PDB file of C-alpha atoms in Angstrom:
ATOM      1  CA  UNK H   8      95.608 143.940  97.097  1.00 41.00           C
ATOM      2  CA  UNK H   9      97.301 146.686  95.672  1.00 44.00           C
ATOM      3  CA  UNK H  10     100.407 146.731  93.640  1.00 45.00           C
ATOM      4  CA  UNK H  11     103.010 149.228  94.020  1.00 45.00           C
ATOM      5  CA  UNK H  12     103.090 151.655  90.848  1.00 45.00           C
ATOM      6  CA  UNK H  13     106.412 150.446  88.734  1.00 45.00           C
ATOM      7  CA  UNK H  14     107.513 154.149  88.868  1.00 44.00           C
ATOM      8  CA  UNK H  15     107.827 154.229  92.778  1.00 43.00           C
ATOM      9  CA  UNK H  16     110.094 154.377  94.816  1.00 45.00           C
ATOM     10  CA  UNK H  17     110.820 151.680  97.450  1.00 38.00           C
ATOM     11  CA  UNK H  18     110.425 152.764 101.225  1.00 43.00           C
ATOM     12  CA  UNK H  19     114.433 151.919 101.577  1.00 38.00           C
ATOM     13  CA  UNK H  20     115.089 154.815  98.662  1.00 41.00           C
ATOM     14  CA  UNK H  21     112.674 156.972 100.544  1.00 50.00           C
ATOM     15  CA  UNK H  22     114.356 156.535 103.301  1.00 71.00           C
ATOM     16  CA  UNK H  23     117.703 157.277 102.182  1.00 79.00           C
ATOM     17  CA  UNK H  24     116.423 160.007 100.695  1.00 83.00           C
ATOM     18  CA  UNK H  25     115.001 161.692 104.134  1.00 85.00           C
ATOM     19  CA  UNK H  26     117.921 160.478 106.371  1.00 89.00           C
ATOM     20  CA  UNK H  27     120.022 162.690 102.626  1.00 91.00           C
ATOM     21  CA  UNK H  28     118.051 165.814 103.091  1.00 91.00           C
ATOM     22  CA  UNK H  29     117.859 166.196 107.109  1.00 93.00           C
ATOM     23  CA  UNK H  30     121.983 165.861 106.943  1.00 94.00           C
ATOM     24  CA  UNK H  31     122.123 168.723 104.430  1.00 94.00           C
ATOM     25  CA  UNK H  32     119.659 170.753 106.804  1.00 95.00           C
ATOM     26  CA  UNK H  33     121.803 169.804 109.752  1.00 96.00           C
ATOM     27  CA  UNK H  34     124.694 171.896 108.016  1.00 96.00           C
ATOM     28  CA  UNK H  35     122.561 174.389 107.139  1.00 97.00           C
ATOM     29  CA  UNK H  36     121.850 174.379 111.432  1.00 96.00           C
ATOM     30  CA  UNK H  37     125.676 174.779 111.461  1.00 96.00           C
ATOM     31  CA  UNK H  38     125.961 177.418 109.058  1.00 97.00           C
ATOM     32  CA  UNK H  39     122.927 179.452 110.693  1.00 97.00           C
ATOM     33  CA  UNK H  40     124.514 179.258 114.125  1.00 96.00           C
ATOM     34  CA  UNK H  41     127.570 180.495 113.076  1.00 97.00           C
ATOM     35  CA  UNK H  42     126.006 183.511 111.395  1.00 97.00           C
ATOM     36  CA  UNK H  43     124.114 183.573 114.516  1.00 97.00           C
ATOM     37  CA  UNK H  44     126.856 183.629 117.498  1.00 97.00           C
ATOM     38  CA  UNK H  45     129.597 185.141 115.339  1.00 97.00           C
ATOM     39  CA  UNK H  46     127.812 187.992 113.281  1.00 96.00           C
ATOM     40  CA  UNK H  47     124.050 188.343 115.504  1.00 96.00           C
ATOM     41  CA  UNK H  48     125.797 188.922 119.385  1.00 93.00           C
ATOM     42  CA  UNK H  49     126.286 185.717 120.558  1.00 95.00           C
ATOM     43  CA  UNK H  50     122.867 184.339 120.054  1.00 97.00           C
ATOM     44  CA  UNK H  51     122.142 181.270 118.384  1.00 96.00           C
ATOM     45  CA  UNK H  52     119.022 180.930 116.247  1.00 96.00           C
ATOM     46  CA  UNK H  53     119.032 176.693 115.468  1.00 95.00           C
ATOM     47  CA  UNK H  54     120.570 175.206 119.137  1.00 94.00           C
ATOM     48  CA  UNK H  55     118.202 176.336 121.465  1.00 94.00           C
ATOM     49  CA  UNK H  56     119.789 174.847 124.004  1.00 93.00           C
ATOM     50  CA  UNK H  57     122.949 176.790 123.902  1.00 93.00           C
ATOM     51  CA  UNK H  58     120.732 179.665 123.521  1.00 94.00           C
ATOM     52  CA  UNK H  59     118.842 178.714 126.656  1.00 95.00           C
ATOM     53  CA  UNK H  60     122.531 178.594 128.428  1.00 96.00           C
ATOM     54  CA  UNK H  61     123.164 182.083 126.734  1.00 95.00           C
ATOM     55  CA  UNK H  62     120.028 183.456 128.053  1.00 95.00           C
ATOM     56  CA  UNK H  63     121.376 182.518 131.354  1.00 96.00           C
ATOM     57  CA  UNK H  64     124.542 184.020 130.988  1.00 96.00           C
ATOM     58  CA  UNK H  65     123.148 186.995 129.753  1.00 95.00           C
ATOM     59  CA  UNK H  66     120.994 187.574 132.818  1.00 95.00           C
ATOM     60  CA  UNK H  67     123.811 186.985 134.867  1.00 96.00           C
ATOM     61  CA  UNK H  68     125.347 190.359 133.883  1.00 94.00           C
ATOM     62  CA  UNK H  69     128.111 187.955 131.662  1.00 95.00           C
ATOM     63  CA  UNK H  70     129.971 190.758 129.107  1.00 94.00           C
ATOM     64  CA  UNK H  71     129.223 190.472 125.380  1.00 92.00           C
ATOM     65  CA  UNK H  72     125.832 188.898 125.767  1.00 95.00           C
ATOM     66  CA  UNK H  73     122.324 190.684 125.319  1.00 95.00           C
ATOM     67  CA  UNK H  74     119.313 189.463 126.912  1.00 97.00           C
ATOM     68  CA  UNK H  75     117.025 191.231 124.477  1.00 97.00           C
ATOM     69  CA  UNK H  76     118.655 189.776 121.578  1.00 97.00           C
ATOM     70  CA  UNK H  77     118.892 186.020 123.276  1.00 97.00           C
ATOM     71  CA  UNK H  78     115.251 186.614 124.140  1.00 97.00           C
ATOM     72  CA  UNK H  79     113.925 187.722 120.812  1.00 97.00           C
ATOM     73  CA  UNK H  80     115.812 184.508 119.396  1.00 97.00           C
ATOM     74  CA  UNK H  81     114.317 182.370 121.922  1.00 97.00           C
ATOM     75  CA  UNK H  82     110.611 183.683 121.278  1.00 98.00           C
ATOM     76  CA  UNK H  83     110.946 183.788 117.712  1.00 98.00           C
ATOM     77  CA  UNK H  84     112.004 180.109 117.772  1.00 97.00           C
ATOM     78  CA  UNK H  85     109.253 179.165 119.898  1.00 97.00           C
ATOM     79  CA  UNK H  86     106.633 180.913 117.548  1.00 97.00           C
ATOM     80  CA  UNK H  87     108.062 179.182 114.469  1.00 97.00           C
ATOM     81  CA  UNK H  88     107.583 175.739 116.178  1.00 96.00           C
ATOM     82  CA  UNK H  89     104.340 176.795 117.232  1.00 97.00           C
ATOM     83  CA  UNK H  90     103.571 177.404 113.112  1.00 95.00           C
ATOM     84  CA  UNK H  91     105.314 174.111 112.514  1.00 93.00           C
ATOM     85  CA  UNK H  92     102.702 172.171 114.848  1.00 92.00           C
ATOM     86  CA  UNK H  93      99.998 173.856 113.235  1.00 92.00           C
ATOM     87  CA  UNK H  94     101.182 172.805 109.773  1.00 90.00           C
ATOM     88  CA  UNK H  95     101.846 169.295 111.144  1.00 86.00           C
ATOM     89  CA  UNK H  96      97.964 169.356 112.367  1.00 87.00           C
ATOM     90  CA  UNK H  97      96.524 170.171 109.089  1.00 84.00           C
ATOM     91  CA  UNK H  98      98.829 168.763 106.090  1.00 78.00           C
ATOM     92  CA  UNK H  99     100.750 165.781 108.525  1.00 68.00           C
ATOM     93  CA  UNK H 100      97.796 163.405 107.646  1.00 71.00           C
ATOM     94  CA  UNK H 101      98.709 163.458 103.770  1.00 68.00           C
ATOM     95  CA  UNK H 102     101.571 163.007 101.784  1.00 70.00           C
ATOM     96  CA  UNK H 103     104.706 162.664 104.407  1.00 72.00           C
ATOM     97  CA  UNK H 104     106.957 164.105 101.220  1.00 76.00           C
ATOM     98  CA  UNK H 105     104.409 166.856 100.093  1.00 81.00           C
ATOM     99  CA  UNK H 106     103.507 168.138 103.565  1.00 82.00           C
ATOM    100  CA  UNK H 107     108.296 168.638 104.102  1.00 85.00           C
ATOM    101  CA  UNK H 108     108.251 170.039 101.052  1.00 88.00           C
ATOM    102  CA  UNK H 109     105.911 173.068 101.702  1.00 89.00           C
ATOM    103  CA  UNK H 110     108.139 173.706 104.988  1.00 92.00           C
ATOM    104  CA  UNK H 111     111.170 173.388 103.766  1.00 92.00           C
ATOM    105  CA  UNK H 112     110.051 175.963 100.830  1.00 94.00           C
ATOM    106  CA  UNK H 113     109.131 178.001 103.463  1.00 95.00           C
ATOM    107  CA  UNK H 114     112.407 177.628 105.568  1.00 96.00           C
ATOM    108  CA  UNK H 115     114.305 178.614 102.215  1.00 96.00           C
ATOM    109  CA  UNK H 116     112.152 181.717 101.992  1.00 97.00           C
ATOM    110  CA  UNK H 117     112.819 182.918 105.300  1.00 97.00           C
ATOM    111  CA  UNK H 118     116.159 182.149 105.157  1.00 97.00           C
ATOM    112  CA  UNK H 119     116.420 183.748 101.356  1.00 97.00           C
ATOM    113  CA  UNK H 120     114.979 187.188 103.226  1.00 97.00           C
ATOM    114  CA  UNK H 121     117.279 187.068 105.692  1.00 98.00           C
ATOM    115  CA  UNK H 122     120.178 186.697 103.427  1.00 97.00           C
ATOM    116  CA  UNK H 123     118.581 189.990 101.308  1.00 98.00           C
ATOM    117  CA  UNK H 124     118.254 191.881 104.393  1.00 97.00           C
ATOM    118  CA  UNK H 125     121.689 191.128 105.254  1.00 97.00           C
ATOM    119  CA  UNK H 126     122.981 192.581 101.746  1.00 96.00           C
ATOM    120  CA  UNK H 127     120.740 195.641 101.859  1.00 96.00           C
ATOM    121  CA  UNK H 128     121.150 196.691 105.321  1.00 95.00           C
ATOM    122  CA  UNK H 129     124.511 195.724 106.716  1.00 93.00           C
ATOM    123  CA  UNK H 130     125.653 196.639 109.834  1.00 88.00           C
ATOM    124  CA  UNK H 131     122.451 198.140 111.835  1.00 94.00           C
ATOM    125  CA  UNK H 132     120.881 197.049 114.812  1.00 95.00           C
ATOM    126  CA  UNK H 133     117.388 196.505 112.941  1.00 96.00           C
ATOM    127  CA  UNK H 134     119.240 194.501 110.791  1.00 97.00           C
ATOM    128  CA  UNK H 135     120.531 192.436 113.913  1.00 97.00           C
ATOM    129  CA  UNK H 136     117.173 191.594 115.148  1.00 97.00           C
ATOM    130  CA  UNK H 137     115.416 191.176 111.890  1.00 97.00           C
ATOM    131  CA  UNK H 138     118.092 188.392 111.176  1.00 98.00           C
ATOM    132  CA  UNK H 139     117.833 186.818 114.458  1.00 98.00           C
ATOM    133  CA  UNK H 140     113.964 186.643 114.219  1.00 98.00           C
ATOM    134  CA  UNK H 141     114.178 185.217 110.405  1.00 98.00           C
ATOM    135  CA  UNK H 142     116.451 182.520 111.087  1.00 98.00           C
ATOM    136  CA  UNK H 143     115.159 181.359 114.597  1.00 98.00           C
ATOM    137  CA  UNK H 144     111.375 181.358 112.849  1.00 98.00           C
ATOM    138  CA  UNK H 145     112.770 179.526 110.055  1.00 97.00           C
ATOM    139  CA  UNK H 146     114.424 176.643 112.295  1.00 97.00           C
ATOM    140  CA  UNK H 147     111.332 176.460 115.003  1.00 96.00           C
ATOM    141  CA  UNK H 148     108.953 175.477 111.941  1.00 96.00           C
ATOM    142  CA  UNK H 149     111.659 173.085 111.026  1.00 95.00           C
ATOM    143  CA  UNK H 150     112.270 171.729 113.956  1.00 94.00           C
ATOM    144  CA  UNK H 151     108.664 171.022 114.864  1.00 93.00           C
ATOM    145  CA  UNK H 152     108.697 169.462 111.368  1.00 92.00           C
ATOM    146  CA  UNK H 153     111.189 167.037 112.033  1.00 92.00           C
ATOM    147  CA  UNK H 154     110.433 166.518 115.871  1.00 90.00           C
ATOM    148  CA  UNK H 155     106.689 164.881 113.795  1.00 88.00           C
ATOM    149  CA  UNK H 156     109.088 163.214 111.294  1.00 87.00           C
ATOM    150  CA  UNK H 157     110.947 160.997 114.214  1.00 84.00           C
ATOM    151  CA  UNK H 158     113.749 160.008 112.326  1.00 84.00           C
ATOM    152  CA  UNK H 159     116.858 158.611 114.963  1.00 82.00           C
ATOM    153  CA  UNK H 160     119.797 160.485 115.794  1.00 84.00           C
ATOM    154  CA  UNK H 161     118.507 162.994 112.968  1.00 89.00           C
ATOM    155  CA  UNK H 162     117.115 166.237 114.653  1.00 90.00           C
ATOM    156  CA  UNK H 163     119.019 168.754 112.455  1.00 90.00           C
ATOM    157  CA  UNK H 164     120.137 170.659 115.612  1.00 89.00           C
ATOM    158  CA  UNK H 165     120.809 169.300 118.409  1.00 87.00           C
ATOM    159  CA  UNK H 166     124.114 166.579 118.952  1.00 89.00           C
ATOM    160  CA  UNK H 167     124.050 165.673 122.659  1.00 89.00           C
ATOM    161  CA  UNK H 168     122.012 162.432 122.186  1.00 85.00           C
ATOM    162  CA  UNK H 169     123.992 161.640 119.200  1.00 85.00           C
ATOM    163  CA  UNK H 170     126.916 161.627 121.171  1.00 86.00           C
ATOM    164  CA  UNK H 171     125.587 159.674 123.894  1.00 86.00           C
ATOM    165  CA  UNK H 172     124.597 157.107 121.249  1.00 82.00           C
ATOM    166  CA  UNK H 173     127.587 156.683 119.247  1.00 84.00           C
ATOM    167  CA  UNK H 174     129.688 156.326 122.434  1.00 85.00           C
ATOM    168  CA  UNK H 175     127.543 154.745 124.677  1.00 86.00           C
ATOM    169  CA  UNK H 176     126.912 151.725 121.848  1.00 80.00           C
ATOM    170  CA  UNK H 177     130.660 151.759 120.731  1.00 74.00           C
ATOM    171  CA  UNK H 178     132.657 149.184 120.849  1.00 74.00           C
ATOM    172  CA  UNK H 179     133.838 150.600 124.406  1.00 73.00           C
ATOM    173  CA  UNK H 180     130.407 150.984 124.879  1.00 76.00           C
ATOM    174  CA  UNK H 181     127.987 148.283 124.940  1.00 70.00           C
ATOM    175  CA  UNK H 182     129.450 146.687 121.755  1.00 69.00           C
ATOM    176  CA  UNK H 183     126.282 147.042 119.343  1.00 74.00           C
ATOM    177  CA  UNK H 184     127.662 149.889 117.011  1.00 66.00           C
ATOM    178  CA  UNK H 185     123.695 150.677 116.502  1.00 66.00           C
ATOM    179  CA  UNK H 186     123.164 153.707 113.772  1.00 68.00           C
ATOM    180  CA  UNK H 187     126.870 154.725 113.946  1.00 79.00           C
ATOM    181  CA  UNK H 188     127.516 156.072 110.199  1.00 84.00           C
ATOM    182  CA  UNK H 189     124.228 157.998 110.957  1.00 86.00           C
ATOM    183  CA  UNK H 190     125.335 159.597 113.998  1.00 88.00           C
ATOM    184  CA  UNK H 191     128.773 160.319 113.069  1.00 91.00           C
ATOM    185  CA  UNK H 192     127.424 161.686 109.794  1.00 93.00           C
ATOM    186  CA  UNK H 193     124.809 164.193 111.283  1.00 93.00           C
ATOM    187  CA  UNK H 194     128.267 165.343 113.754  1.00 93.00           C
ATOM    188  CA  UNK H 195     130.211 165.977 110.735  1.00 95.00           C
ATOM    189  CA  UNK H 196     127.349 167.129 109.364  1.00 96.00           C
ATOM    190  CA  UNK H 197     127.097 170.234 111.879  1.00 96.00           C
ATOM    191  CA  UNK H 198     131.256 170.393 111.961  1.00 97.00           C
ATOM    192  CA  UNK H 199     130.803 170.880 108.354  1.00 97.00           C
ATOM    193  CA  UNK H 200     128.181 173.535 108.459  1.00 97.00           C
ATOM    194  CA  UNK H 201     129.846 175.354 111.415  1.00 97.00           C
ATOM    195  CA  UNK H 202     133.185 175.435 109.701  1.00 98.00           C
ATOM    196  CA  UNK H 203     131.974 176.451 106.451  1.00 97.00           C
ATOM    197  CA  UNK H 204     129.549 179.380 107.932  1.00 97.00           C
ATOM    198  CA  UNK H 205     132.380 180.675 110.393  1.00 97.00           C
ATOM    199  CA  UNK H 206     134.856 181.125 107.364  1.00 98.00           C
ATOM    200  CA  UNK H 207     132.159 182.653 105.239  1.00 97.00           C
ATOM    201  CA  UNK H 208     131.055 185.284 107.968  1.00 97.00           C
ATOM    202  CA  UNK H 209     134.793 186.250 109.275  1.00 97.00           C
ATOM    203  CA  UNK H 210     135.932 186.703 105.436  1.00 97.00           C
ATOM    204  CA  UNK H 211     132.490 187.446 103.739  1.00 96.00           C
ATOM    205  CA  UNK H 212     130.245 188.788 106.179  1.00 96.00           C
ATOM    206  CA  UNK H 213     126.285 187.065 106.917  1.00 97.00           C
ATOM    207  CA  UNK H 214     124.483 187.574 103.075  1.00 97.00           C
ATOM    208  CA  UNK H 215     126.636 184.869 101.972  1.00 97.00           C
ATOM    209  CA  UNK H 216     125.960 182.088 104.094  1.00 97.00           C
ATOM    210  CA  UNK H 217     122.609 182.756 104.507  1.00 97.00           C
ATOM    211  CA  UNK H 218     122.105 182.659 101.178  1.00 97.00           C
ATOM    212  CA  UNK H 219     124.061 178.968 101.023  1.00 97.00           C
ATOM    213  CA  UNK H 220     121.676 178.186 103.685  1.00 97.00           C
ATOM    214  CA  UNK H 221     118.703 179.525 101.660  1.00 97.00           C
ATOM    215  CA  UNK H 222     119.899 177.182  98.720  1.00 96.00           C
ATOM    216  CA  UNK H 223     120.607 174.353 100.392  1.00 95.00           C
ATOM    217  CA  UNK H 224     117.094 173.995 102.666  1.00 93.00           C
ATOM    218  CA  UNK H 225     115.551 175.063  99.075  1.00 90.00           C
ATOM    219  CA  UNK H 226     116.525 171.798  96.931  1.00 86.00           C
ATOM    220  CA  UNK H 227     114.744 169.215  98.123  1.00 69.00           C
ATOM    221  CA  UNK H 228     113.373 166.810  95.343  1.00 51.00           C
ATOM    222  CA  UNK H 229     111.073 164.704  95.061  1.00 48.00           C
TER     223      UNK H 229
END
C-alpha cells in the first residue's frame, strides 16, 4: 500500500483549492462580459447563452445589435472549446492540477493580448473583433476545461442552474440547503466581476479590465 507523501496535500485542501480558483475565474467571466456587452456591441464573449439570445435578436433586425459581431463571438467560442476538448484528450489522463494549469496559462495569455490590443489600438473596428475573438477563444478552452473538471454549481459562466439549486433546495424549497455557500458564492462571484468590469470600462475604458482579467486567470498555484 502506498503512503501519502508527508508534503501533500489532502484531497479536502485540493478541493478547496479548485472550488478557490473556478470562483476567481467566474469573476473574471463577469468582468469579460462586461467588457464584452458594454465596450464590444452588445456581444458577450463568456455567457453563450445570452449570446445565443443576442444572436437572435440581432437577426431579428433588433437596433444596436450586429449579427457579424454576435456571430464571430459565437464561432470563436465554439473553436476555443473545440481546442479545450483536444487538450482534455491528450493531457486529461495526467496530472488533474498540471493539465488546468497549462489552460489557464493559456487563458491569461489570450486574455493578456487582448488587453495589449486594447491599449494599442483603441477605438477601431479591427480592434472590436480582434477583442471579441480573444476573449470568446479564451473562455471556450476554459469552459471545455471545466465542463471535464465537473465540479457542482461551478461552471464559471453560466448561473441559471445555480439559481434553480439554491432556490429549489432552500428552505422554501425542499428544505435540504444542499451546496448553498457554493452557489451563492459563484452568484456573487459573477455580481462581483460584472460590477467591477462595468465601472472599469465606463470610467477606464477595456485595457484595464482585461488586463485584471489577464492577472487574475494567470495566478493559479500549485
Amino acid at each position: 500500500m502506498t503512503t501519502p507523501s508527508p508534503h501533500a496535500p489532502e484531497p479536502e485542501t485540493r478541493g478547496a483549492r479548485l472550488v478557490t480558483v473556478l470562483l476567481a475565474l467566474t469573476v473574471v467571466s463577469g468582468l469579460i462580459d462586461a467588457v464584452s456587452y458594454l465596450g464590444l456591441g452588445r456581444v458577450f464573449t463568456a455567457n453563450m447563452t445570452g449570446n445565443v439570445v443576442v444572436l437572435g435578436f440581432a437577426a431579428a433586425g433588433a437596433p444596436g445589435f450586429s449579427v457579424p459581431l454576435t456571430a464571430t463571438s459565437l464561432a470563436c467560442f465554439l473553436l476555443g472549446a473545440v481546442a479545450g476538448g483536444r487538450a482534455a484528450a491528450r493531457f486529461g489522463g495526467g496530472s488533474r492540477r498540471g493539465w488546468a494549469r497549462r489552460i489557464l496559462a493559456t487563458e491569461a495569455a489570450l486574455l493578456g493580448g487582448s488587453a495589449a490590443v486594447a491599449f494599442a489600438w483603441p477605438g477601431t473596428t479591427a480592434t472590436r473583433y480582434a477583442l471579441i475573438a480573444l476573449t470568446a477563444f479564451a473562455l471556450g478552452l476554459r469552459n471545455a476545461t471545466v465542463r471535464k473538471l465537473g465540479i457542482p454549481d461551478l461552471t464559471t459562466t453560466v448561473l441559471t442552474m445555480t439559481l434553480t439549486g439554491l432556490a429549489s433546495e432552500s428552505r422554501l424549497g425542499d428544505a435540504t440547503g444542499r451546496r448553498s455557500p457554493r452557489r451563492t458564492a459563484a452568484v456573487v462571484a459573477m455580481v462581483a466581476g460584472a460590477c467591477l468590469g462595468a465601472w472599469l470600462v465606463l470610467h477606464h475604458g477595456l485595457g484595464v479590465p482585461l488586463l485584471i482579467a489577464a492577472a487574475v486567470s494567470g495566478c493559479w498555484r500549485r
